Amino acid sequence: MLDADFFRRWMTATAALVDREAERLTALDSPIGDADHGTNLQRGFTAVTAALEEEKPDTPGAVLTLAGRRLISTVGGASGPLYGTLLRRTGKALGDAAEVSAEQLAEALRTGVDAVRTLGGAAPGDKTMIDALVPAVDALGDSFAAARDAADEGARATTPLQARKGRASYLGERSIGHQDPGATSSALVMAALAEAAGE
Ligand code: ADP
Ligand code: MG
């Protein structure tokens, strides 16, 4: 079973990976965006870590809803409301149980990803974070490591795609040939989840 501590570890591991990869995320956002994705997420997850230390939420659902709210309030770019919605809706779906199973997390995360799809209007193949999140949720039934690998593969598969949502879509065909920054950061979020699970 997964307790609040597990979810805190997931968020702090995400913050650490985002810190480590911030320059790369921003570099990916340079040719097909406005070169701020790394700094956006660094600011957001630093605030998440601080909020979790201050407020000490004591259930899995409370950890994720607090993290989601904090991302929405601190990240100005498109990715703030999108990741904020992902975590808030996943947290809401987990309810107020003290511990949840991996199966419950997989189901809740699917609810969260569906909320991101509704909010942003992106479908798989549109070259967004959805291209990493959907395969990750599909693989989560197998293992956390499988979800991490599926997200990474999904992110790399965005390179030949033409962007149909977000800032990169303004470039039309010129968005082809670049890996999507948001799909890349989603792969980091899933890598942090596998790390928190010790996989
Ligand atoms: P901004 O584009 O406002 O500068 P960021 O650079 O932080 O925001 O985030 C860009 C990423 O957000 C993109 O690489 C993409 O993965 C994701 N994104 C943008 N718009 C959407 C959308 N409508 N649906 C899903 N993801 C999106
Ligand atoms: Mg940007």
mmCIF file of C-alpha atoms and ligand atoms in Angstrom:
data_model
loop_
_atom_site.group_PDB
_atom_site.id
_atom_site.type_symbol
_atom_site.label_atom_id
_atom_site.label_comp_id
_atom_site.label_asym_id
_atom_site.label_seq_id
_atom_site.Cartn_x
_atom_site.Cartn_y
_atom_site.Cartn_z
ATOM 1 C CA MET A 1 0.000 0.000 0.000
ATOM 2 C CA LEU A 2 1.080 3.598 -0.729
ATOM 3 C CA ASP A 3 0.860 6.172 2.081
ATOM 4 C CA ALA A 4 1.269 9.954 2.266
ATOM 5 C CA ASP A 5 4.999 9.498 2.709
ATOM 6 C CA PHE A 6 5.228 7.689 -0.627
ATOM 7 C CA PHE A 7 3.447 10.559 -2.366
ATOM 8 C CA ARG A 8 5.722 13.122 -0.677
ATOM 9 C CA ARG A 9 8.724 11.147 -1.940
ATOM 10 C CA TRP A 10 7.208 11.195 -5.438
ATOM 11 C CA MET A 11 6.888 14.989 -5.362
ATOM 12 C CA THR A 12 10.364 15.626 -3.894
ATOM 13 C CA ALA A 13 11.910 13.194 -6.413
ATOM 14 C CA THR A 14 10.107 15.090 -9.195
ATOM 15 C CA ALA A 15 11.473 18.393 -7.878
ATOM 16 C CA ALA A 16 15.004 16.941 -7.806
ATOM 17 C CA LEU A 17 14.768 15.569 -11.366
ATOM 18 C CA VAL A 18 13.304 18.844 -12.651
ATOM 19 C CA ASP A 19 16.175 20.718 -10.998
ATOM 20 C CA ARG A 20 18.714 18.400 -12.597
ATOM 21 C CA GLU A 21 17.091 18.568 -16.059
ATOM 22 C CA ALA A 22 15.888 22.199 -16.029
ATOM 23 C CA GLU A 23 18.423 23.399 -18.582
ATOM 24 C CA ARG A 24 17.564 20.567 -20.948
ATOM 25 C CA LEU A 25 13.811 21.252 -20.626
ATOM 26 C CA THR A 26 14.354 24.922 -21.360
ATOM 27 C CA ALA A 27 16.633 24.070 -24.307
ATOM 28 C CA LEU A 28 13.891 21.834 -25.752
ATOM 29 C CA ASP A 29 11.408 24.702 -25.321
ATOM 30 C CA SER A 30 13.715 27.036 -27.259
ATOM 31 C CA PRO A 31 13.234 25.963 -30.921
ATOM 32 C CA ILE A 32 9.481 25.244 -30.601
ATOM 33 C CA GLY A 33 8.487 27.498 -27.681
ATOM 34 C CA ASP A 34 9.641 30.402 -25.546
ATOM 35 C CA ALA A 35 12.507 28.772 -23.628
ATOM 36 C CA ASP A 36 10.883 28.775 -20.195
ATOM 37 C CA HIS A 37 9.704 25.208 -19.538
ATOM 38 C CA GLY A 38 12.607 24.277 -17.253
ATOM 39 C CA THR A 39 12.382 27.457 -15.192
ATOM 40 C CA ASN A 40 8.572 27.221 -15.053
ATOM 41 C CA LEU A 41 8.671 23.724 -13.565
ATOM 42 C CA GLN A 42 11.633 24.484 -11.329
ATOM 43 C CA ARG A 43 9.713 27.380 -9.779
ATOM 44 C CA GLY A 44 6.578 25.230 -9.486
ATOM 45 C CA PHE A 45 8.085 22.132 -7.901
ATOM 46 C CA THR A 46 10.287 24.159 -5.549
ATOM 47 C CA ALA A 47 7.047 25.748 -4.285
ATOM 48 C CA VAL A 48 5.427 22.301 -4.062
ATOM 49 C CA THR A 49 8.262 20.963 -1.909
ATOM 50 C CA ALA A 50 8.050 24.003 0.387
ATOM 51 C CA ALA A 51 4.255 23.705 0.710
ATOM 52 C CA LEU A 52 4.479 20.008 1.590
ATOM 53 C CA GLU A 53 7.006 20.795 4.344
ATOM 54 C CA GLU A 54 4.888 23.617 5.744
ATOM 55 C CA GLU A 55 1.446 22.047 5.639
ATOM 56 C CA LYS A 56 2.345 18.368 6.131
ATOM 57 C CA PRO A 57 -0.730 16.881 4.419
ATOM 58 C CA ASP A 58 -1.339 13.420 5.873
ATOM 59 C CA THR A 59 -3.130 11.488 3.123
ATOM 60 C CA PRO A 60 -2.119 10.622 -0.474
ATOM 61 C CA GLY A 61 -5.055 12.648 -1.810
ATOM 62 C CA ALA A 62 -4.133 15.694 0.276
ATOM 63 C CA VAL A 63 -0.480 15.571 -0.853
ATOM 64 C CA LEU A 64 -1.430 15.611 -4.532
ATOM 65 C CA THR A 65 -4.218 18.208 -4.268
ATOM 66 C CA LEU A 66 -1.884 20.577 -2.390
ATOM 67 C CA ALA A 67 0.870 19.990 -4.976
ATOM 68 C CA GLY A 68 -1.579 20.643 -7.823
ATOM 69 C CA ARG A 69 -2.921 23.843 -6.256
ATOM 70 C CA ARG A 70 0.604 25.108 -5.711
ATOM 71 C CA LEU A 71 1.616 24.445 -9.337
ATOM 72 C CA ILE A 72 -1.422 26.351 -10.583
ATOM 73 C CA SER A 73 -0.636 29.342 -8.370
ATOM 74 C CA THR A 74 3.109 29.538 -9.107
ATOM 75 C CA VAL A 75 3.575 28.535 -12.767
ATOM 76 C CA GLY A 76 2.602 31.135 -15.324
ATOM 77 C CA GLY A 77 3.016 29.018 -18.476
ATOM 78 C CA ALA A 78 0.518 26.579 -19.965
ATOM 79 C CA SER A 79 2.198 23.722 -18.139
ATOM 80 C CA GLY A 80 1.220 25.087 -14.676
ATOM 81 C CA PRO A 81 -2.549 24.710 -14.993
ATOM 82 C CA LEU A 82 -2.081 21.446 -16.927
ATOM 83 C CA TYR A 83 0.223 19.740 -14.389
ATOM 84 C CA GLY A 84 -1.761 21.369 -11.583
ATOM 85 C CA THR A 85 -4.947 19.829 -12.938
ATOM 86 C CA LEU A 86 -3.231 16.466 -13.352
ATOM 87 C CA LEU A 87 -2.177 16.324 -9.692
ATOM 88 C CA ARG A 88 -5.276 17.968 -8.214
ATOM 89 C CA ARG A 89 -7.694 15.693 -10.062
ATOM 90 C CA THR A 90 -5.604 12.596 -9.326
ATOM 91 C CA GLY A 91 -5.559 13.597 -5.650
ATOM 92 C CA LYS A 92 -9.297 14.200 -5.604
ATOM 93 C CA ALA A 93 -9.899 10.779 -7.139
ATOM 94 C CA LEU A 94 -7.849 9.187 -4.327
ATOM 95 C CA GLY A 95 -10.235 10.662 -1.741
ATOM 96 C CA ASP A 96 -9.190 10.792 1.918
ATOM 97 C CA ALA A 97 -7.864 7.247 2.408
ATOM 98 C CA ALA A 98 -4.682 6.995 4.523
ATOM 99 C CA GLU A 99 -3.261 4.407 2.115
ATOM 100 C CA VAL A 100 -4.066 3.479 -1.474
ATOM 101 C CA SER A 101 -3.119 0.529 -3.679
ATOM 102 C CA ALA A 102 -1.065 0.782 -6.877
ATOM 103 C CA GLU A 103 -4.248 -0.138 -8.760
ATOM 104 C CA GLN A 104 -6.135 2.758 -7.148
ATOM 105 C CA LEU A 105 -3.309 5.112 -8.065
ATOM 106 C CA ALA A 106 -3.377 3.893 -11.684
ATOM 107 C CA GLU A 107 -7.122 4.490 -11.850
ATOM 108 C CA ALA A 108 -6.879 7.931 -10.217
ATOM 109 C CA LEU A 109 -4.038 8.967 -12.512
ATOM 110 C CA ARG A 110 -6.181 8.052 -15.507
ATOM 111 C CA THR A 111 -8.853 10.425 -14.165
ATOM 112 C CA GLY A 112 -6.162 13.109 -13.851
ATOM 113 C CA VAL A 113 -4.876 12.566 -17.392
ATOM 114 C CA ASP A 114 -8.444 12.705 -18.727
ATOM 115 C CA ALA A 115 -8.878 16.067 -16.964
ATOM 116 C CA VAL A 116 -5.709 17.364 -18.670
ATOM 117 C CA ARG A 117 -7.111 16.229 -22.013
ATOM 118 C CA THR A 118 -10.374 18.045 -21.327
ATOM 119 C CA LEU A 119 -8.635 21.224 -20.158
ATOM 120 C CA GLY A 120 -6.065 21.418 -22.966
ATOM 121 C CA GLY A 121 -8.033 19.734 -25.726
ATOM 122 C CA ALA A 122 -5.005 17.685 -26.790
ATOM 123 C CA ALA A 123 -5.300 14.119 -28.070
ATOM 124 C CA PRO A 124 -2.496 11.565 -28.425
ATOM 125 C CA GLY A 125 -0.310 12.498 -31.404
ATOM 126 C CA ASP A 126 -0.708 16.273 -30.934
ATOM 127 C CA LYS A 127 2.900 16.509 -29.627
ATOM 128 C CA THR A 128 2.163 17.421 -25.996
ATOM 129 C CA MET A 129 2.607 15.987 -22.500
ATOM 130 C CA ILE A 130 -0.383 13.760 -23.322
ATOM 131 C CA ASP A 131 1.914 11.691 -25.580
ATOM 132 C CA ALA A 132 3.942 10.638 -22.531
ATOM 133 C CA LEU A 133 1.143 10.547 -19.940
ATOM 134 C CA VAL A 134 -1.307 8.294 -21.802
ATOM 135 C CA PRO A 135 1.163 5.430 -22.483
ATOM 136 C CA ALA A 136 2.454 5.777 -18.906
ATOM 137 C CA VAL A 137 -1.018 5.353 -17.420
ATOM 138 C CA ASP A 138 -1.663 2.425 -19.780
ATOM 139 C CA ALA A 139 1.518 0.713 -18.531
ATOM 140 C CA LEU A 140 0.982 1.482 -14.854
ATOM 141 C CA GLY A 141 -1.067 -1.705 -14.472
ATOM 142 C CA ASP A 142 2.159 -3.640 -15.086
ATOM 143 C CA SER A 143 4.656 -1.771 -12.901
ATOM 144 C CA PHE A 144 5.998 1.682 -12.025
ATOM 145 C CA ALA A 145 9.124 0.903 -14.055
ATOM 146 C CA ALA A 146 6.983 0.007 -17.086
ATOM 147 C CA ALA A 147 5.141 3.330 -16.754
ATOM 148 C CA ARG A 148 8.479 5.200 -16.563
ATOM 149 C CA ASP A 149 9.772 3.473 -19.704
ATOM 150 C CA ALA A 150 6.500 3.985 -21.603
ATOM 151 C CA ALA A 151 6.530 7.720 -20.775
ATOM 152 C CA ASP A 152 10.135 8.033 -21.932
ATOM 153 C CA GLU A 153 9.357 6.229 -25.171
ATOM 154 C CA GLY A 154 6.257 8.399 -25.673
ATOM 155 C CA ALA A 155 8.292 11.563 -25.156
ATOM 156 C CA ARG A 156 10.948 10.486 -27.662
ATOM 157 C CA ALA A 157 8.230 9.572 -30.171
ATOM 158 C CA THR A 158 7.053 13.216 -30.232
ATOM 159 C CA THR A 159 10.128 14.271 -32.266
ATOM 160 C CA PRO A 160 8.758 13.512 -35.765
ATOM 161 C CA LEU A 161 5.275 14.851 -34.930
ATOM 162 C CA GLN A 162 3.815 18.211 -35.931
ATOM 163 C CA ALA A 163 2.443 20.112 -32.923
ATOM 164 C CA ARG A 164 -1.290 20.691 -32.949
ATOM 165 C CA LYS A 165 -1.693 22.251 -29.471
ATOM 166 C CA GLY A 166 0.110 24.876 -27.445
ATOM 167 C CA ARG A 167 2.735 27.403 -28.478
ATOM 168 C CA ALA A 168 4.617 24.911 -30.695
ATOM 169 C CA SER A 169 1.547 24.559 -32.944
ATOM 170 C CA TYR A 170 2.079 28.171 -34.160
ATOM 171 C CA LEU A 171 5.175 26.869 -35.988
ATOM 172 C CA GLY A 172 3.191 24.408 -38.112
ATOM 173 C CA GLU A 173 5.526 22.079 -40.003
ATOM 174 C CA ARG A 174 8.570 23.734 -38.443
ATOM 175 C CA SER A 175 7.668 22.054 -35.146
ATOM 176 C CA ILE A 176 8.655 18.709 -36.727
ATOM 177 C CA GLY A 177 12.038 17.293 -35.674
ATOM 178 C CA HIS A 178 12.059 18.518 -32.059
ATOM 179 C CA GLN A 179 11.159 16.561 -28.924
ATOM 180 C CA ASP A 180 8.276 18.139 -26.995
ATOM 181 C CA PRO A 181 9.416 19.726 -23.703
ATOM 182 C CA GLY A 182 6.176 18.919 -21.839
ATOM 183 C CA ALA A 183 6.241 15.269 -22.883
ATOM 184 C CA THR A 184 9.862 15.204 -21.716
ATOM 185 C CA SER A 185 8.987 16.624 -18.282
ATOM 186 C CA SER A 186 6.086 14.160 -18.000
ATOM 187 C CA ALA A 187 8.629 11.379 -18.456
ATOM 188 C CA LEU A 188 10.554 12.891 -15.516
ATOM 189 C CA VAL A 189 7.390 12.878 -13.374
ATOM 190 C CA MET A 190 6.945 9.183 -14.146
ATOM 191 C CA ALA A 191 10.635 8.465 -13.517
ATOM 192 C CA ALA A 192 10.240 10.100 -10.105
ATOM 193 C CA LEU A 193 7.242 7.866 -9.383
ATOM 194 C CA ALA A 194 9.281 4.747 -10.164
ATOM 195 C CA GLU A 195 12.079 6.126 -8.001
ATOM 196 C CA ALA A 196 9.690 6.695 -5.084
ATOM 197 C CA ALA A 197 8.555 3.073 -5.490
ATOM 198 C CA GLY A 198 12.173 1.899 -5.436
ATOM 199 C CA GLU A 199 12.034 0.587 -9.012
HETATM 200 P P1 ADP B 1 4.196 27.792 -22.339
HETATM 201 O O1 ADP B 1 3.934 27.042 -23.605
HETATM 202 O O2 ADP B 1 3.002 28.605 -21.900
HETATM 203 O O3 ADP B 1 5.465 28.581 -22.372
HETATM 204 P P2 ADP B 1 5.575 25.677 -20.909
HETATM 205 O O4 ADP B 1 6.725 26.020 -21.773
HETATM 206 O O5 ADP B 1 5.836 25.600 -19.450
HETATM 207 O O6 ADP B 1 4.347 26.671 -21.179
HETATM 208 O O7 ADP B 1 4.995 24.280 -21.338
HETATM 209 C C1 ADP B 1 4.944 23.860 -22.693
HETATM 210 C C2 ADP B 1 4.441 22.436 -22.765
HETATM 211 O O8 ADP B 1 3.083 22.372 -22.315
HETATM 212 C C3 ADP B 1 4.418 21.855 -24.158
HETATM 213 O O9 ADP B 1 5.661 21.286 -24.490
HETATM 214 C C4 ADP B 1 3.301 20.838 -24.118
HETATM 215 O O10 ADP B 1 3.777 19.547 -23.763
HETATM 216 C C5 ADP B 1 2.416 21.340 -23.009
HETATM 217 N N1 ADP B 1 1.166 21.867 -23.548
HETATM 218 C C6 ADP B 1 0.950 23.090 -24.093
HETATM 219 N N2 ADP B 1 -0.330 23.224 -24.478
HETATM 220 C C7 ADP B 1 -0.947 22.038 -24.170
HETATM 221 C C8 ADP B 1 -2.289 21.541 -24.309
HETATM 222 N N3 ADP B 1 -3.264 22.289 -24.845
HETATM 223 N N4 ADP B 1 -2.540 20.280 -23.859
HETATM 224 C C9 ADP B 1 -1.559 19.539 -23.302
HETATM 225 N N5 ADP B 1 -0.296 19.948 -23.156
HETATM 226 C C10 ADP B 1 0.018 21.180 -23.578
HETATM 227 MG MG MG B 2 7.310 27.694 -22.752
#
